[in-house]
XYZ file of C-alpha atoms in Angstrom:
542
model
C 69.773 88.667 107.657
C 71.657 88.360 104.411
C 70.469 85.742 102.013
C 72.052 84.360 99.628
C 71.046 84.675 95.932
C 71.595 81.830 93.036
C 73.074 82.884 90.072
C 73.358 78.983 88.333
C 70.995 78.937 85.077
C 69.483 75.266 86.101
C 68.414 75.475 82.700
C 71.508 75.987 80.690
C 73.178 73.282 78.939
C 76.374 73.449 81.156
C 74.312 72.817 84.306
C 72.486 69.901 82.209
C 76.567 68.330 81.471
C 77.647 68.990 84.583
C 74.224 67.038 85.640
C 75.288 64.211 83.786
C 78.469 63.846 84.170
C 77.790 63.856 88.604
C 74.925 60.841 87.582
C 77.690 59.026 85.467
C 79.796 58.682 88.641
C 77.088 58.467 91.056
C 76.025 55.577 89.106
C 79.412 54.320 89.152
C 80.191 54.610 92.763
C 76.282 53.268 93.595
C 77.766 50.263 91.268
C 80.883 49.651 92.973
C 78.950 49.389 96.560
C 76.343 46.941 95.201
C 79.501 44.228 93.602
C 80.406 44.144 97.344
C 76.692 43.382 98.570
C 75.905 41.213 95.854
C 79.076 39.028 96.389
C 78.291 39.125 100.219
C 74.820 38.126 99.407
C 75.898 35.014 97.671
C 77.168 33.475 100.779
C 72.840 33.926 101.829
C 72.318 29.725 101.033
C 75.665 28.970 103.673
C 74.612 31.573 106.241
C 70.691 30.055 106.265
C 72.257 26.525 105.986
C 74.111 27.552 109.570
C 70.740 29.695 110.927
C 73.100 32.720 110.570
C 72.324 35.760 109.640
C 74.518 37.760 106.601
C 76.678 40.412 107.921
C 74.698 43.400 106.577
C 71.233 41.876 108.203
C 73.025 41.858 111.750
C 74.166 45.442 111.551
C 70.607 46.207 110.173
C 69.224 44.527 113.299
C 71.266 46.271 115.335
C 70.864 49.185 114.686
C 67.622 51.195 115.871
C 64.707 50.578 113.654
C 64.519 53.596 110.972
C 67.331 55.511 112.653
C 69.833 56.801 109.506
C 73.539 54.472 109.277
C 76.493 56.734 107.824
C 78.460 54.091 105.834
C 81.571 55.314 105.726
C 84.907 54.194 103.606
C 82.827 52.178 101.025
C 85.587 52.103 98.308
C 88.244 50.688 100.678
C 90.530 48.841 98.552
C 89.029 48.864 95.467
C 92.441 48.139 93.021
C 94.446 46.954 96.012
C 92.985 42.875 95.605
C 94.846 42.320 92.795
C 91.899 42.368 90.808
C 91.238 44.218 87.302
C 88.510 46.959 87.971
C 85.495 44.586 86.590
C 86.704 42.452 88.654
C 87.981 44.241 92.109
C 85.263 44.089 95.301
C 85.892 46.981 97.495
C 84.993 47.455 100.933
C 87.788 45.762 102.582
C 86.073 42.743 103.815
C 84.482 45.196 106.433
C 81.221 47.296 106.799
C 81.755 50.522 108.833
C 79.668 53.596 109.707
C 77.775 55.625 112.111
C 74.650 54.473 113.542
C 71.730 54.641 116.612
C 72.184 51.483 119.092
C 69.290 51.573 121.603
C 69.586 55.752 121.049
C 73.305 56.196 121.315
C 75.151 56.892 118.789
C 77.845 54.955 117.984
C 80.742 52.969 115.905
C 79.483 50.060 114.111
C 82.060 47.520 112.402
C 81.094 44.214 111.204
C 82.852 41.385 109.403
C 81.478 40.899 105.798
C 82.291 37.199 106.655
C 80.107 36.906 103.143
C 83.335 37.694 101.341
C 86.057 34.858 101.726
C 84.924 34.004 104.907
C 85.543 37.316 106.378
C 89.645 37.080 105.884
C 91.577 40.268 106.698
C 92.524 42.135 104.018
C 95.210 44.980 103.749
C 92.557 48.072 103.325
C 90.007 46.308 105.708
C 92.920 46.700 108.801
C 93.057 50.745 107.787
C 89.647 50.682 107.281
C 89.044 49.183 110.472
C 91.812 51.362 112.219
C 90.581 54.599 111.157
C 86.512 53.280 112.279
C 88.503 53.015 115.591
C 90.759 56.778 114.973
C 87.178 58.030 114.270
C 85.079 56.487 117.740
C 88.320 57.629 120.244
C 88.228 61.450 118.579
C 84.359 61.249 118.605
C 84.135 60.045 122.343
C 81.889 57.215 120.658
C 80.450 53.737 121.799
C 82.962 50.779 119.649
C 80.905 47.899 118.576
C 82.408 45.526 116.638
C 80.576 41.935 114.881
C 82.698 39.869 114.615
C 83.518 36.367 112.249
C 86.866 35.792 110.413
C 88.910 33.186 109.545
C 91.898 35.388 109.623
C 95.002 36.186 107.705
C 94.972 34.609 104.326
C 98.782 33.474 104.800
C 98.789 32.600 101.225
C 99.174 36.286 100.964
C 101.089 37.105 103.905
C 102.996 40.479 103.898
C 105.428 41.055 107.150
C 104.103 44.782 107.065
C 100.390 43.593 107.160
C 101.172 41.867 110.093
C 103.093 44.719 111.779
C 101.055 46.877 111.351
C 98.045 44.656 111.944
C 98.572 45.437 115.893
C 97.397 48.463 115.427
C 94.047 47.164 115.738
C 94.971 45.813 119.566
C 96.792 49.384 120.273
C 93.551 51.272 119.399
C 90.843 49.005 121.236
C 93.225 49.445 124.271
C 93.015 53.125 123.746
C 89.239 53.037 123.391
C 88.652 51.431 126.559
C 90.902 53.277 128.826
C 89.569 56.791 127.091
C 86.046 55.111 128.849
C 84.822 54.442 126.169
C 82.771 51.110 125.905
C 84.154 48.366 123.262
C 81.566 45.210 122.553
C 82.384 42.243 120.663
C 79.634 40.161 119.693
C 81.325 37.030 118.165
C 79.580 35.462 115.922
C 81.732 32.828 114.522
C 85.574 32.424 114.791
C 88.132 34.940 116.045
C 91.711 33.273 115.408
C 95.163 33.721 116.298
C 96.004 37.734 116.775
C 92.096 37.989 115.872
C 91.494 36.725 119.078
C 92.962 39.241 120.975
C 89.730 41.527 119.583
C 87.488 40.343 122.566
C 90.336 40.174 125.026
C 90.794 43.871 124.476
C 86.852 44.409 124.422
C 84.796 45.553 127.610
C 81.878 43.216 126.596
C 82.245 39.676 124.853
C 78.883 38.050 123.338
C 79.239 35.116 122.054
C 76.840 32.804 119.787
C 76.885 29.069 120.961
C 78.340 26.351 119.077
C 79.551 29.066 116.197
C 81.526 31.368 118.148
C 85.520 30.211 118.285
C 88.727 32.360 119.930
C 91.780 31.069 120.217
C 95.254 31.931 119.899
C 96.018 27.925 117.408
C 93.237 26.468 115.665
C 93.330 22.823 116.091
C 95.576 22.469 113.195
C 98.181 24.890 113.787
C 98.371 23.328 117.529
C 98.760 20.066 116.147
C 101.847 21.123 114.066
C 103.276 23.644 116.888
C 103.308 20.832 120.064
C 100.981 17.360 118.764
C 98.745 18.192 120.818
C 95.102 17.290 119.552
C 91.719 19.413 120.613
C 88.279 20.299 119.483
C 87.412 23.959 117.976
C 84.877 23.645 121.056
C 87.871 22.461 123.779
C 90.193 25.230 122.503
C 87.497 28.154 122.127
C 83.961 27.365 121.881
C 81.763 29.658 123.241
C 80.621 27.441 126.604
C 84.345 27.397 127.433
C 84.899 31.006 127.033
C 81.596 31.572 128.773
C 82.283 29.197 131.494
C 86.023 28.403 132.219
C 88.328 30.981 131.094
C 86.049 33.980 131.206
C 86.452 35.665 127.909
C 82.966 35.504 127.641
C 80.347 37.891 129.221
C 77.148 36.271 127.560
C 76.048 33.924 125.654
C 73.683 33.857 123.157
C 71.577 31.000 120.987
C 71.824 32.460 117.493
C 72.565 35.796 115.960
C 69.931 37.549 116.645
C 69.653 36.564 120.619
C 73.368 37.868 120.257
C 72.371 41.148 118.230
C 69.344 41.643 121.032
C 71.936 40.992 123.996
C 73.915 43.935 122.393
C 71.197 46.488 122.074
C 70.113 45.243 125.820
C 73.714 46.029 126.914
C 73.447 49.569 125.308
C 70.468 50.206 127.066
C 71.786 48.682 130.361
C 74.440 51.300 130.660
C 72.691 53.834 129.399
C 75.461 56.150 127.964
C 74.045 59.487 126.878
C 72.637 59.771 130.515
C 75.840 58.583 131.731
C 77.314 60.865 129.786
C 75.147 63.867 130.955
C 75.772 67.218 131.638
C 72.781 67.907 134.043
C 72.239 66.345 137.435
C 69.553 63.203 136.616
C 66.419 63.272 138.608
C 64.306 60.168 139.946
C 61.608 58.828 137.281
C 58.162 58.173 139.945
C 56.959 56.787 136.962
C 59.569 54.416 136.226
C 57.769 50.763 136.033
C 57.690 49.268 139.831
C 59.225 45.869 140.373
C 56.701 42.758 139.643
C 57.213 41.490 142.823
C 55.928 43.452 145.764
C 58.206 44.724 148.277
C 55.908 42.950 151.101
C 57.884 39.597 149.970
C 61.021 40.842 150.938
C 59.990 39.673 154.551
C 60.216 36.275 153.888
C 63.094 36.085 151.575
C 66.367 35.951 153.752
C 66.620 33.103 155.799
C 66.662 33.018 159.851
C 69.550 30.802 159.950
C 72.481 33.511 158.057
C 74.517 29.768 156.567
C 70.928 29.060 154.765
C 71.550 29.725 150.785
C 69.381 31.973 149.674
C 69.386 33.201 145.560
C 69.729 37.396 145.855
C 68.181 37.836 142.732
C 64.963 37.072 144.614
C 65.794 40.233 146.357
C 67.026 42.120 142.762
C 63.665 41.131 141.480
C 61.904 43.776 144.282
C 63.976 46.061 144.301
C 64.747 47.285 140.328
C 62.432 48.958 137.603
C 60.340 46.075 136.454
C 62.255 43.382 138.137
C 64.373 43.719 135.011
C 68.250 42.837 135.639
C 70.625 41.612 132.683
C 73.645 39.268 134.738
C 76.486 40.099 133.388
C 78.965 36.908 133.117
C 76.326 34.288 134.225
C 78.064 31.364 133.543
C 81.427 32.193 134.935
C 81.762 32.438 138.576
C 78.325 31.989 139.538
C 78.454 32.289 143.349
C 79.153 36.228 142.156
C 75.884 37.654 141.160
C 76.613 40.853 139.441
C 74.249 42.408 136.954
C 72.943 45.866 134.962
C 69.581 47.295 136.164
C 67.673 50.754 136.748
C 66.359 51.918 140.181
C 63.386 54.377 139.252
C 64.766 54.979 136.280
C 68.772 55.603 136.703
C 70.903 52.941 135.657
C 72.639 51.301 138.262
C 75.295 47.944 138.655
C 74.830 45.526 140.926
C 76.930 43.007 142.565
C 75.590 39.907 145.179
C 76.692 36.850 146.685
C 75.169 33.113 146.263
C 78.029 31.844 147.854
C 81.948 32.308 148.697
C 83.930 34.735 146.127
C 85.920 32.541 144.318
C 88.570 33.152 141.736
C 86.774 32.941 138.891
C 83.907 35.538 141.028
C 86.542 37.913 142.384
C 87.883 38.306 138.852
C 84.255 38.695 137.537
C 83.827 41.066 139.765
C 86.874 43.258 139.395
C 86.093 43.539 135.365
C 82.444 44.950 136.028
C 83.243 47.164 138.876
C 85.923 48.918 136.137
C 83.328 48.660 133.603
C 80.967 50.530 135.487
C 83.627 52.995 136.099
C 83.916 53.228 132.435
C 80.505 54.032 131.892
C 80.061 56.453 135.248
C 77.327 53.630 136.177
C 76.894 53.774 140.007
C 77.041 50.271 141.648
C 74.728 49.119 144.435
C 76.114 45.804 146.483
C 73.737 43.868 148.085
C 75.884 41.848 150.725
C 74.991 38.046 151.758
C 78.415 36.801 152.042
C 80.159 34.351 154.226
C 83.546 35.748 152.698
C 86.525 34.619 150.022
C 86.841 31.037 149.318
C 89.499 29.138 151.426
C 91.191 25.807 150.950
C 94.417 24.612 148.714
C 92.649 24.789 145.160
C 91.195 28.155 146.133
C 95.039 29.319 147.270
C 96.818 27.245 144.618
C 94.407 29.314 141.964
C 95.633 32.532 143.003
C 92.523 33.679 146.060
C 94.789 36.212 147.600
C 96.199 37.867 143.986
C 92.671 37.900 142.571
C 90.803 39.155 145.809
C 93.171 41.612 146.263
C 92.314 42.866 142.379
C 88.564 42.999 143.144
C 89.630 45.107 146.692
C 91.665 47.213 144.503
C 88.635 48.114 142.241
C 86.615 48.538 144.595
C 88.907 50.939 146.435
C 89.925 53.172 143.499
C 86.151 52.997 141.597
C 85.438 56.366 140.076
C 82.051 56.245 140.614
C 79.085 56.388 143.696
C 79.110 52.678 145.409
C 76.183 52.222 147.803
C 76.865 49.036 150.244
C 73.538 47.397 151.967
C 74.176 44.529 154.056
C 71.162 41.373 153.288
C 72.234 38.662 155.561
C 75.699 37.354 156.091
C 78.781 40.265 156.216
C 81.739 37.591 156.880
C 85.482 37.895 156.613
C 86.912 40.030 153.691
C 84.013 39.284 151.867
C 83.293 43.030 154.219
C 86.145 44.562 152.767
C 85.676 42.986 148.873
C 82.183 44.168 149.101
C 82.754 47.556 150.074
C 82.435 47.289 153.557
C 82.654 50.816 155.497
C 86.457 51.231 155.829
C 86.353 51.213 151.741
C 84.520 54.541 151.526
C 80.763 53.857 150.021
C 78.715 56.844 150.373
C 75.845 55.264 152.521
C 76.038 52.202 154.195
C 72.502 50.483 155.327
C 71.459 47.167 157.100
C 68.615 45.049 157.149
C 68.011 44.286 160.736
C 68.603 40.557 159.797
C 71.741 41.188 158.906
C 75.002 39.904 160.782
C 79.037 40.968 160.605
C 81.967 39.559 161.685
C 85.924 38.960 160.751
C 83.793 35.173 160.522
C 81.320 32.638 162.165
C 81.170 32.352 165.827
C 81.216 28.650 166.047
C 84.300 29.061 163.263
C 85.673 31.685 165.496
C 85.493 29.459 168.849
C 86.870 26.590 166.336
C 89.692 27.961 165.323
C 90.908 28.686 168.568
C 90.079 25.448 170.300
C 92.496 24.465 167.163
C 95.345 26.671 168.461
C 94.832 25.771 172.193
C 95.475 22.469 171.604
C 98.056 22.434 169.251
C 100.153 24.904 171.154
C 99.421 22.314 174.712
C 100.308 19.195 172.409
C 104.155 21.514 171.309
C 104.697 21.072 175.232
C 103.901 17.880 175.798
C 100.658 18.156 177.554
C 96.527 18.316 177.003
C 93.946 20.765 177.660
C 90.933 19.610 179.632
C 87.617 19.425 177.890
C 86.246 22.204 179.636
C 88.804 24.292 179.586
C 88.305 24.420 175.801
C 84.183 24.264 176.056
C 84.234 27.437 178.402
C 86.783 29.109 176.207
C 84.613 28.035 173.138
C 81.530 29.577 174.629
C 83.586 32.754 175.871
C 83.953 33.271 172.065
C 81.005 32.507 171.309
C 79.395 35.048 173.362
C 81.951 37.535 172.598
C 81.081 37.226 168.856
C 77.370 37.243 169.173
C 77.049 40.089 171.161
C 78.953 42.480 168.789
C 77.407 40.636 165.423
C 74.142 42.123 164.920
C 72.891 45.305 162.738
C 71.385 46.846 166.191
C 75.288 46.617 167.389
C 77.022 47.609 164.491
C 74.846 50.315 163.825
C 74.908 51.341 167.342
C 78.952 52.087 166.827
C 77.894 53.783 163.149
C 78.974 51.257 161.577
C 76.504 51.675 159.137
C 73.729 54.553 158.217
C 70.691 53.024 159.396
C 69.017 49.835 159.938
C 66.040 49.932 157.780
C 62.597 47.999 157.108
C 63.153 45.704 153.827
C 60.198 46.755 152.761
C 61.586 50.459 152.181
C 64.829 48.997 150.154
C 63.755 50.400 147.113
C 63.053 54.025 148.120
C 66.290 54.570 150.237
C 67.878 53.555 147.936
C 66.441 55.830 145.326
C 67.324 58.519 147.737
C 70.577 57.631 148.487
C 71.332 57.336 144.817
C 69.851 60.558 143.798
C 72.265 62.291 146.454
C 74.814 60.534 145.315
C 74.584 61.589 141.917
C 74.760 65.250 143.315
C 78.338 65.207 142.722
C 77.581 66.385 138.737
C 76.249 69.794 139.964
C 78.879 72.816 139.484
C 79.974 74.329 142.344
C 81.754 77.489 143.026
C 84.908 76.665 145.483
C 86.134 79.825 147.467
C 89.081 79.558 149.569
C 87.099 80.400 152.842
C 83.812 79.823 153.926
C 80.993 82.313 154.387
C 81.769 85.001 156.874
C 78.826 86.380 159.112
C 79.270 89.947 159.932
């Protein structure tokens, strides 16, 4: 092997000027990059006053304890502020590099709200735009911490603002490349800012400091009179609760910072990622609960309430689950776990799929898809909520989304039926005519287009109002035999024994073994990564 061989005197008095003149601008540059912490650092007595953390302390947080961070564009718009060069901060109101979250390597960007509150400036939208050029080329993670008070319209440029959407382009790009954006929003995101978590996969928000919305308070005031809190208009329990912007909320910076790392973790992206087939961990922590409780969780009467994560809790690797959306169509339970040791998503019912649920659910189905994160439902469902709020808030448009993930997801979906299988709460929770690769039943377990008693209601309804159209009444027996006709014809073909008798479903299977067929099922599942060889015949025996 050739090596090669120095011929620079280190000793020589060029090499000793050329030394010096390197340290001069090293010095320089080092210089430069501590005006822009320093001034950031100033804001330290506000931040602390607020129990927030400085911009540079969150990304250290962040990132993974003694992993390396690439800083990258440090200089940005030094000269461009106006400023005389004593006098200029660079940096662009914006710290961006490369950096280890939970192991994966990804884009950081943060705010340097330190520095006039975190207002855009012109270099800090290229700056940010080519930290987003950089993660879609890189096939990298985009996390973004977030805290501005916007535009500085005292220096308002049309082309800024033009150009400015460039931002919104990109994060659109990111996430449909499948690449995962987070936002963790740590104070307020205003006007076109506020469009940065609506294009983001993952919203964390910090209570009672977090703010989106598209008018502050006083720019709604002057646009239509109308008068609102910063918590009414875009306060992080409204986002969290009401309109959904919000995936989770957090109680200060760092509960935000950890939720961010946990999310990471959750979805697991370099095994996601992978280029080899994963294989089950036996050593992956057991649940905390044991699996002997799962008798006595699911209530004999199917209309009993029962909470599923009671079930989650003995089924998952150390009865460890991270809801996604908690707040925001509760009666939805869906949620980011692993089953001995391969991540997994998981979506449940504590009640009727509302709106607000079928929409929650149709945003983590596709983010699982994003992430090639197999989802598991666990089905206890009495079906989509009926009545004239539920239809005058859009039921049919926004269960038909969530049946439209579910029947174009991209990745394994594994359907086992708890309790209750009711209406199109089947079909929204991939029932078997939506194509999940095992279907299994708890012999508990009950399914049906709805209730029998509903069912023998519904028609008794019908009898009588088609009898009362021609002028006459049906007898009360008529409709009591005709109720228990129904009846009986519903609760003989309602059980797991008869469904699974017609394969409706893979197997009936003891509780007790949730957790390893499962596994199993998962692990097969997952096959689909090997490389195969395709011929265009079979195997011929001679």
């Amino acid at each position: 092997m050739p090596i090669l061989e120095s011929l620079v005197s280190t000793n020589s008095a060029e090499f000793e000027l050329n030394k010096a003149n390197m340290e001069k601008a090293l010095n320089e540059l080092r210089s430069l990059e501590k005006r822009t912490r320093d001034a950031s650092a100033k804001a330290a007595p506000s931040f602390a006053k607020r129990g927030q953390l400085l911009p540079r302390d969150r990304v250290a947080l962040l990132l993974d304890s003694g992993s390396p961070f690439l800083e990258l564009s440090t200089l940005a718009g030094y000269m461009q502020d106006g400023q005389k060069a004593d006098k200029s901060i660079p940096g662009g109101g914006i710290i961006a590099g490369l950096g280890y979250v939970a192991n994966t390597l990804c884009m950081v960007v943060a705010s340097d709200s330190g520095i006039e509150a975190g207002a855009l400036q012109a270099m800090g939208i290229e700056k940010m735009q080519r930290a987003q050029d950089i993660a879609l080329e890189n096939k990298l993670p985009f996390i973004n911490l977030g805290e501005s008070a916007g535009a500085n319209l005292l220096k308002y440029k049309v082309e800024h603002f033009i150009l400015g959407g460039g931002n919104f382009y990109r994060l659109a790009k990111l996430s449909a490349a499948g690449l995962p954006v987070i936002n963790v929003l740590h104070g307020s995101s205003t006007a076109g800012g506020a469009y940065i978590p609506g294009l983001s996969d993952v919203v964390i928000m910090v209570r009672e400091r977090a703010r989106a919305f598209l008018a502050g308070p006083p720019l709604l005031k002057a646009a239509t009179g109308e008068i609102a809190t910063d918590e009414e208009l875009g306060g992080a329990d409204m986002h969290c609760s009401v309109s959904g912007l919000g995936d989770y909320i957090a109680d200060d910076d760092r509960h935000a910072i950890a939720l961010a790392r946990d999310v990471m973790a959750k979805i697991d992206w370099n095994s996601s990622n992978r280029n080899v087939i994963p294989t089950l961990n036996a050593h992956a922590p057991a649940p905390r609960y044991p699996a002997e409780e799962l008798l006595g969780i699911m209530p004999a009467d199917i209309k009993t309430p029962v909470d599923m994560r009671e079930v989650i809790a003995r089924i998952v690797d150390d009865s460890d689950f991270l809801e996604f959306k908690a707040n925001y169509g509760p009666a939805t339970l869906c949620g980011y776990a692993k089953l001995m040791g391969v991540s997994i998503g998981i979506i449940s019912n504590l009640g009727p799929i509302d709106t607000a649920g079928a929409t929650k659910a149709t945003h983590f189905i596709q983010s699982c898809c994003q992430t090639k994160t197999p989802i598991i439902y666990l089905q206890n469902t009495t079906g989509y909520m009926v009545g004239k709020e539920a239809e005058q808030g859009g039921i049919i448009k926004h269960g038909s989304k969530m049946i439209q993930a579910v029947s174009n997801a991209t990745v394994p979906q594994i359907t086992l039926l708890c309790g209750a299988s009711f209406g199109a709460g089947n079909y929204g929770m991939c029932g078997r005519a939506f194509g999940p690769r095992f279907v299994f039943a708890w012999p508990n377990s009950k399914t049906a287009v709805m209730g029998a008693e509903q069912a023998a209601g519904t028609m008794a309804t019908v009898m009588q109002a088609s009898a009362a159209r021609k002028g006459m009444e049906v007898p009360d027996f008529m409709l009591e035999n005709m109720k228990k006709q129904i009846i009986d014809t519903f609760e003989a073909q309602t059980s797991a024994f008869h469904t699974s008798g017609l394969l409706l479903d893979d197997g009936v299977i003891d509780p007790r073994d949730t957790r390893q067929v499962l596994a199993l099922a998962l692990i097969a599942c997952l096959q689909q990564e090997r490389s195969v060889q395709p011929m265009q015949f079979g195997v011929a025996r001679p």
